[in-house]
CSV table of C-alpha atoms and ligand atoms in Angstrom, one decimal:
chain,number,residue,atom,x,y,z
T,1,MET,CA,-0.2,-0.1,-0.2
T,2,LYS,CA,1.2,3.9,-1.0
T,3,VAL,CA,2.8,5.3,2.3
T,4,GLY,CA,1.1,8.8,1.3
T,5,ILE,CA,-1.3,11.0,2.4
T,6,LYS,CA,-5.4,10.8,2.1
T,7,VAL,CA,-7.4,14.2,2.0
T,8,LYS,CA,-11.1,13.6,1.7
T,9,PHE,CA,-14.0,16.4,1.8
T,10,TRP,CA,-16.4,15.8,4.4
T,11,GLY,CA,-18.3,18.6,3.6
T,12,VAL,CA,-18.0,21.7,1.4
T,13,ARG,CA,-20.4,24.3,1.1
T,14,GLY,CA,-20.2,27.7,2.3
T,15,SER,CA,-22.4,29.3,5.3
T,16,ILE,CA,-25.2,27.4,5.7
T,17,PRO,CA,-25.8,23.8,4.9
T,18,THR,CA,-27.8,22.7,2.1
T,19,PRO,CA,-30.0,19.2,2.1
T,20,GLY,CA,-31.9,18.5,-1.0
T,21,VAL,CA,-32.6,16.7,-3.7
T,22,LYS,CA,-30.9,19.9,-5.6
T,23,TYR,CA,-27.3,19.5,-3.8
T,24,ILE,CA,-26.5,15.8,-4.4
T,25,LYS,CA,-23.7,15.8,-5.8
T,26,TYR,CA,-21.6,18.2,-4.2
T,27,GLY,CA,-23.6,17.5,-0.9
T,28,GLY,CA,-24.6,19.9,1.8
T,29,ASN,CA,-23.0,20.1,4.8
T,30,THR,CA,-20.3,22.7,5.8
T,31,PRO,CA,-17.1,23.0,5.9
T,32,CYS,CA,-14.7,19.5,7.3
T,33,VAL,CA,-11.6,18.4,5.5
T,34,GLU,CA,-9.7,15.5,6.7
T,35,MET,CA,-6.0,14.8,6.4
T,36,ARG,CA,-4.5,11.1,6.8
T,37,LEU,CA,-0.6,11.6,7.3
T,38,PRO,CA,1.7,9.4,7.2
T,39,ASP,CA,1.6,7.1,10.8
T,40,ASN,CA,-1.9,7.0,10.6
T,41,LYS,CA,-1.9,11.2,12.2
T,42,LEU,CA,-5.2,12.7,11.8
T,43,PHE,CA,-5.7,16.4,10.7
T,44,ILE,CA,-8.8,17.6,10.4
T,45,PHE,CA,-9.9,21.1,9.3
T,46,ASP,CA,-13.6,22.9,10.1
T,47,ALA,CA,-15.7,21.3,12.0
T,48,GLY,CA,-19.0,21.7,9.6
T,49,THR,CA,-21.5,19.7,9.9
T,50,GLY,CA,-19.7,17.5,7.7
T,51,ILE,CA,-17.1,16.3,10.7
T,52,ARG,CA,-20.8,14.3,12.3
T,53,GLU,CA,-20.2,11.8,9.8
T,54,LEU,CA,-15.6,11.8,9.7
T,55,GLY,CA,-16.8,11.4,13.8
T,56,SER,CA,-18.8,8.5,12.9
T,57,MET,CA,-16.9,6.4,10.7
T,58,ILE,CA,-13.2,6.8,13.1
T,59,SER,CA,-15.0,5.6,16.1
T,60,SER,CA,-16.5,3.0,15.0
T,61,GLY,CA,-13.4,0.6,15.6
T,62,GLU,CA,-11.4,-0.9,18.7
T,63,GLU,CA,-8.8,1.9,17.7
T,64,LYS,CA,-8.3,4.8,20.5
T,65,VAL,CA,-8.8,8.2,18.1
T,66,LYS,CA,-6.2,11.3,18.6
T,67,ALA,CA,-7.5,14.4,16.0
T,68,TYR,CA,-5.8,17.9,15.8
T,69,ILE,CA,-8.8,19.7,15.3
T,70,PHE,CA,-7.5,23.2,12.7
T,71,LEU,CA,-10.0,25.6,12.9
T,72,SER,CA,-9.9,28.5,10.3
T,73,HIS,CA,-12.4,30.6,12.7
T,74,PHE,CA,-15.4,30.5,14.7
T,75,HIS,CA,-18.4,31.5,12.0
T,76,TRP,CA,-21.1,28.6,12.5
T,77,ASP,CA,-20.4,26.9,9.3
T,78,HIS,CA,-16.9,25.9,10.4
T,79,ILE,CA,-17.8,25.2,13.8
T,80,GLN,CA,-21.2,23.7,14.3
T,81,GLY,CA,-21.1,20.1,13.8
T,82,LEU,CA,-18.1,19.9,16.6
T,83,PRO,CA,-20.7,18.8,19.6
T,84,PHE,CA,-21.6,15.5,17.1
T,85,PHE,CA,-18.3,15.1,17.0
T,86,ILE,CA,-18.8,10.8,18.2
T,87,PRO,CA,-14.8,11.0,18.8
T,88,SER,CA,-15.5,13.8,21.9
T,89,TYR,CA,-17.4,11.1,23.7
T,90,ILE,CA,-15.5,8.6,24.0
T,91,ASN,CA,-12.8,8.0,26.9
T,92,GLY,CA,-9.5,7.2,26.3
T,93,ASN,CA,-9.8,9.4,23.1
T,94,GLU,CA,-8.0,13.1,22.5
T,95,ILE,CA,-8.7,15.6,20.6
T,96,ILE,CA,-6.9,18.9,19.9
T,97,ILE,CA,-9.1,21.9,19.2
T,98,LEU,CA,-6.5,24.3,17.1
T,99,GLY,CA,-7.5,28.2,16.4
T,100,MET,CA,-6.9,31.9,17.5
T,101,ASP,CA,-8.3,34.1,20.4
T,102,MET,CA,-10.9,36.2,19.0
T,103,LYS,CA,-9.5,39.5,20.7
T,104,ASP,CA,-10.0,39.1,24.1
T,105,VAL,CA,-12.1,36.4,23.8
T,106,ARG,CA,-10.0,33.2,24.3
T,107,LEU,CA,-10.2,30.0,22.2
T,108,ASP,CA,-11.5,27.2,24.3
T,109,LYS,CA,-14.0,29.8,25.6
T,110,ILE,CA,-15.1,30.7,22.2
T,111,ILE,CA,-16.1,27.0,22.1
T,112,SER,CA,-17.3,25.6,25.4
T,113,ASP,CA,-19.6,29.1,24.8
T,114,GLN,CA,-20.9,26.9,22.0
T,115,MET,CA,-21.9,24.0,23.7
T,116,GLU,CA,-23.8,26.5,27.0
T,117,SER,CA,-26.9,25.0,27.9
T,118,ILE,CA,-29.2,27.9,25.8
T,119,TYR,CA,-27.7,26.4,23.0
T,120,PHE,CA,-27.0,22.6,23.7
T,121,PRO,CA,-27.6,19.8,25.9
T,122,ILE,CA,-24.4,18.5,26.8
T,123,LYS,CA,-21.2,21.1,28.8
T,124,LEU,CA,-17.8,20.6,26.9
T,125,GLN,CA,-16.7,19.9,30.2
T,126,SER,CA,-18.9,16.7,30.4
T,127,LEU,CA,-16.9,15.4,27.2
T,128,SER,CA,-14.9,11.7,28.5
T,129,ALA,CA,-12.5,12.4,25.7
T,130,GLN,CA,-9.6,14.5,26.6
T,131,ILE,CA,-10.2,17.5,25.2
T,132,LYS,CA,-7.3,19.9,24.5
T,133,PHE,CA,-6.5,23.6,23.0
T,134,GLN,CA,-4.0,25.0,21.3
T,135,ILE,CA,-3.8,28.4,20.8
T,136,ILE,CA,-2.1,29.5,16.9
T,137,SER,CA,-1.0,32.3,15.8
T,138,GLU,CA,0.2,33.2,12.1
T,139,GLY,CA,3.7,32.3,11.3
T,140,SER,CA,5.2,28.0,11.0
T,141,LEU,CA,4.6,25.2,13.8
T,142,ILE,CA,5.1,21.8,14.5
T,143,ILE,CA,2.1,19.7,14.8
T,144,ASP,CA,3.2,16.3,16.1
T,145,GLY,CA,6.5,16.4,14.0
T,146,VAL,CA,4.7,17.9,10.9
T,147,ARG,CA,5.3,21.6,9.7
T,148,VAL,CA,2.2,23.5,9.3
T,149,ASP,CA,2.6,27.2,8.1
T,150,THR,CA,-0.5,29.5,9.0
T,151,MET,CA,-1.6,33.1,7.9
T,152,TYR,CA,-4.4,35.8,8.7
T,153,LEU,CA,-6.4,35.9,5.3
T,154,ASN,CA,-9.6,38.5,4.4
T,155,HIS,CA,-12.7,37.9,6.2
T,156,PRO,CA,-15.2,39.8,8.5
T,157,GLY,CA,-13.8,39.1,11.8
T,158,GLN,CA,-10.3,37.2,10.5
T,159,ALA,CA,-9.8,33.3,9.7
T,160,MET,CA,-6.8,31.8,9.2
T,161,GLY,CA,-5.5,30.0,6.6
T,162,PHE,CA,-3.5,26.6,7.0
T,163,VAL,CA,0.3,24.6,4.5
T,164,VAL,CA,1.1,21.3,6.1
T,165,SER,CA,4.4,20.1,4.4
T,166,TRP,CA,5.2,16.9,4.8
T,167,GLY,CA,8.2,15.7,2.3
T,168,LYS,CA,8.1,17.3,-0.8
T,169,VAL,CA,4.2,17.5,-0.2
T,170,LYS,CA,2.8,20.9,0.0
T,171,ILE,CA,-1.3,20.6,0.8
T,172,CYS,CA,-3.1,24.7,1.2
T,173,TYR,CA,-6.7,24.6,3.2
T,174,PHE,CA,-7.5,28.6,2.5
T,175,THR,CA,-11.0,29.1,2.9
T,176,ASP,CA,-13.5,31.8,3.8
T,177,ASN,CA,-11.0,34.6,2.2
T,178,GLU,CA,-11.4,37.7,0.4
T,179,LEU,CA,-8.6,36.6,-2.0
T,180,VAL,CA,-8.3,40.2,-4.2
T,181,PRO,CA,-10.0,42.6,-2.2
T,182,LYS,CA,-9.4,45.4,-4.8
T,183,LEU,CA,-13.0,46.6,-4.8
T,184,ALA,CA,-13.0,46.5,-1.1
T,185,THR,CA,-10.1,49.0,-0.9
T,186,LYS,CA,-11.8,51.4,-2.5
T,187,ASN,CA,-14.7,51.1,0.3
T,188,SER,CA,-12.9,53.1,3.8
T,189,ASN,CA,-15.3,50.9,5.9
T,190,LEU,CA,-13.7,48.1,5.2
T,191,LYS,CA,-10.3,47.2,6.7
T,192,TYR,CA,-8.5,44.7,5.0
T,193,LYS,CA,-5.0,44.5,4.3
T,194,SER,CA,-4.2,44.8,0.2
T,195,ASP,CA,-1.2,42.3,0.9
T,196,THR,CA,-3.2,39.1,1.1
T,197,LYS,CA,-2.3,38.0,-2.4
T,198,GLU,CA,1.4,37.9,-2.3
T,199,LYS,CA,1.0,36.6,0.8
T,200,ILE,CA,-0.2,33.5,-0.1
T,201,LEU,CA,1.6,33.1,-3.4
T,202,LYS,CA,4.4,32.4,-1.4
T,203,LEU,CA,3.1,29.7,0.4
T,204,ILE,CA,1.5,27.9,-1.8
T,205,SER,CA,4.4,28.2,-4.5
T,206,GLY,CA,4.1,24.6,-6.2
T,207,ALA,CA,1.9,23.7,-4.0
T,208,ASP,CA,0.4,20.4,-5.1
T,209,LEU,CA,-3.6,21.0,-3.6
T,210,LEU,CA,-5.1,24.1,-3.0
T,211,ILE,CA,-8.3,24.3,-1.4
T,212,HIS,CA,-9.8,27.5,-1.7
T,213,ASP,CA,-12.4,29.5,-0.9
T,214,ALA,CA,-14.1,30.5,-4.5
T,215,GLN,CA,-17.9,31.0,-3.3
T,216,TYR,CA,-18.7,33.2,-6.2
T,217,THR,CA,-19.2,34.6,-9.3
T,218,ASP,CA,-17.8,37.5,-10.8
T,219,GLU,CA,-21.0,39.3,-11.4
T,220,GLU,CA,-22.2,37.5,-7.4
T,221,TYR,CA,-19.1,39.5,-6.1
T,222,LYS,CA,-20.2,42.6,-7.2
T,223,THR,CA,-22.3,43.3,-4.9
T,224,LYS,CA,-21.0,40.9,-1.8
T,225,VAL,CA,-17.7,43.1,-2.2
T,226,GLY,CA,-16.0,43.0,1.8
T,227,TRP,CA,-18.2,39.8,3.0
T,228,GLY,CA,-14.9,37.5,2.7
T,229,HIS,CA,-15.6,35.3,-0.2
T,230,SER,CA,-13.5,35.2,-3.2
T,231,SER,CA,-14.6,34.6,-7.0
T,232,PHE,CA,-13.8,31.8,-9.3
T,233,SER,CA,-11.5,33.6,-11.8
T,234,GLU,CA,-9.7,35.5,-8.7
T,235,VAL,CA,-8.7,32.1,-7.5
T,236,LEU,CA,-8.0,30.2,-10.6
T,237,SER,CA,-5.7,34.0,-11.2
T,238,LEU,CA,-3.7,33.0,-7.8
T,239,ALA,CA,-3.5,28.9,-8.3
T,240,ARG,CA,-2.0,29.2,-11.8
T,241,GLU,CA,0.5,32.1,-10.4
T,242,GLY,CA,1.6,29.8,-7.8
T,243,SER,CA,1.6,27.5,-10.0
T,244,VAL,CA,-0.4,24.9,-8.4
T,245,HIS,CA,-1.6,21.2,-9.2
T,246,ARG,CA,-4.1,20.5,-8.3
T,247,LEU,CA,-7.3,23.4,-7.1
T,248,ALA,CA,-10.3,22.1,-4.7
T,249,LEU,CA,-12.9,25.0,-5.2
T,250,PHE,CA,-14.6,25.2,-2.2
T,251,HIS,CA,-17.0,26.9,0.0
T,252,HIS,CA,-19.4,26.9,-2.6
T,253,ASP,CA,-22.0,28.9,-2.2
T,254,PRO,CA,-25.4,27.6,-0.5
T,255,ASP,CA,-27.5,29.0,-4.1
T,256,HIS,CA,-25.4,27.2,-6.2
T,257,PHE,CA,-27.2,23.7,-7.3
T,258,ASP,CA,-24.9,20.6,-8.6
T,259,GLU,CA,-26.1,21.9,-12.3
T,260,LYS,CA,-25.1,24.9,-11.3
T,261,ILE,CA,-21.5,24.8,-9.9
T,262,ASP,CA,-20.9,22.0,-13.0
T,263,VAL,CA,-21.4,24.7,-15.4
T,264,LEU,CA,-19.3,27.6,-13.2
T,265,VAL,CA,-16.1,25.0,-13.7
T,266,ALA,CA,-17.1,23.7,-17.5
T,267,ASN,CA,-17.1,27.3,-18.0
T,268,CYS,CA,-14.2,28.4,-16.4
T,269,ASN,CA,-11.6,26.7,-18.6
T,270,CYS,CA,-9.7,26.2,-15.7
T,271,GLY,CA,-7.7,22.7,-17.0
T,272,GLU,CA,-6.3,24.3,-20.1
T,273,ASN,CA,-2.8,24.6,-20.9
T,274,GLN,CA,-2.6,28.4,-20.2
T,275,GLY,CA,0.4,30.4,-22.6
T,276,GLU,CA,2.9,29.0,-23.8
T,277,THR,CA,4.5,26.8,-21.1
T,278,SER,CA,3.5,22.7,-20.7
T,279,TYR,CA,1.9,23.9,-16.7
T,280,VAL,CA,-1.6,22.3,-16.8
T,281,MET,CA,-3.5,22.9,-13.7
T,282,ASP,CA,-5.8,20.1,-12.2
T,283,CYS,CA,-9.1,22.0,-11.3
T,284,PHE,CA,-12.6,21.2,-9.9
T,285,ALA,CA,-15.5,21.8,-7.5
T,286,ALA,CA,-14.7,19.8,-4.4
T,287,HIS,CA,-17.1,17.6,-3.8
T,288,GLU,CA,-18.8,15.5,-0.8
T,289,GLY,CA,-16.7,11.6,-0.4
T,290,MET,CA,-13.8,13.2,-3.1
T,291,GLU,CA,-10.6,11.7,-1.5
T,292,LEU,CA,-7.3,12.6,-3.5
T,293,HIS,CA,-3.8,10.9,-2.5
T,294,PHE,CA,-0.3,12.2,-2.6
N,301,LIG,ZN1,-17.5,29.5,6.2
């Protein structure tokens, strides 16, 4: 069996879950991506509703679970599944939640508050697994022997992007990011950073996989400036500039049902050869259940 990295999408929808027959192909669960590294290390990116099914799958065996959950930020669609993550309820499991502090609110309080009795019947303190918190900020860190680079993104209230490097493999998770706020910079009410694209380019250069927020069409983006998400075309140009090998369009808009996503991907001609180079990027819209190997 090939020893490498597996990436599996458990939730790819942005903002709110979208159940229903119009969403069968791409799925309706909110963001959750599983990354299996050699030695069976488990990294999970975001705890949207997709994490529920992942949790059921990994807790079905006899083995104890050790999972690192990286939270990009704390908007509902990224943490809503956490109270339903079954491994948290099993004695002997170890769950490490990594994320930012938000202003003066600590990471552990942000997470425990969503399990207060007003919102949920079981408190964080009642969970049987060992739950640990690791506050992270922008920079480089080593998690269980694996290098992870982090970067603050353009999103209301802030979000964080992650780059995992293992040997020669580089996998990037950047969601909830307004990539090129060139329109936004004209709006004095927005405090977005203008050097985001340059900083991301350095991090993603030559990446094997870039998972990036592509919530809007160019037309939709015109009325969503400052909402903290990107358009297909901006993400494509970023990935090409960064010579990324595979681009997974992610955080699909709740109004983008299956047929619409199919058309959007077909129209962006993302797999076409660019200019005179032989570089061809593999580009696709991520869907629930999709598994990639590196
Ligand atoms: Zn989101």
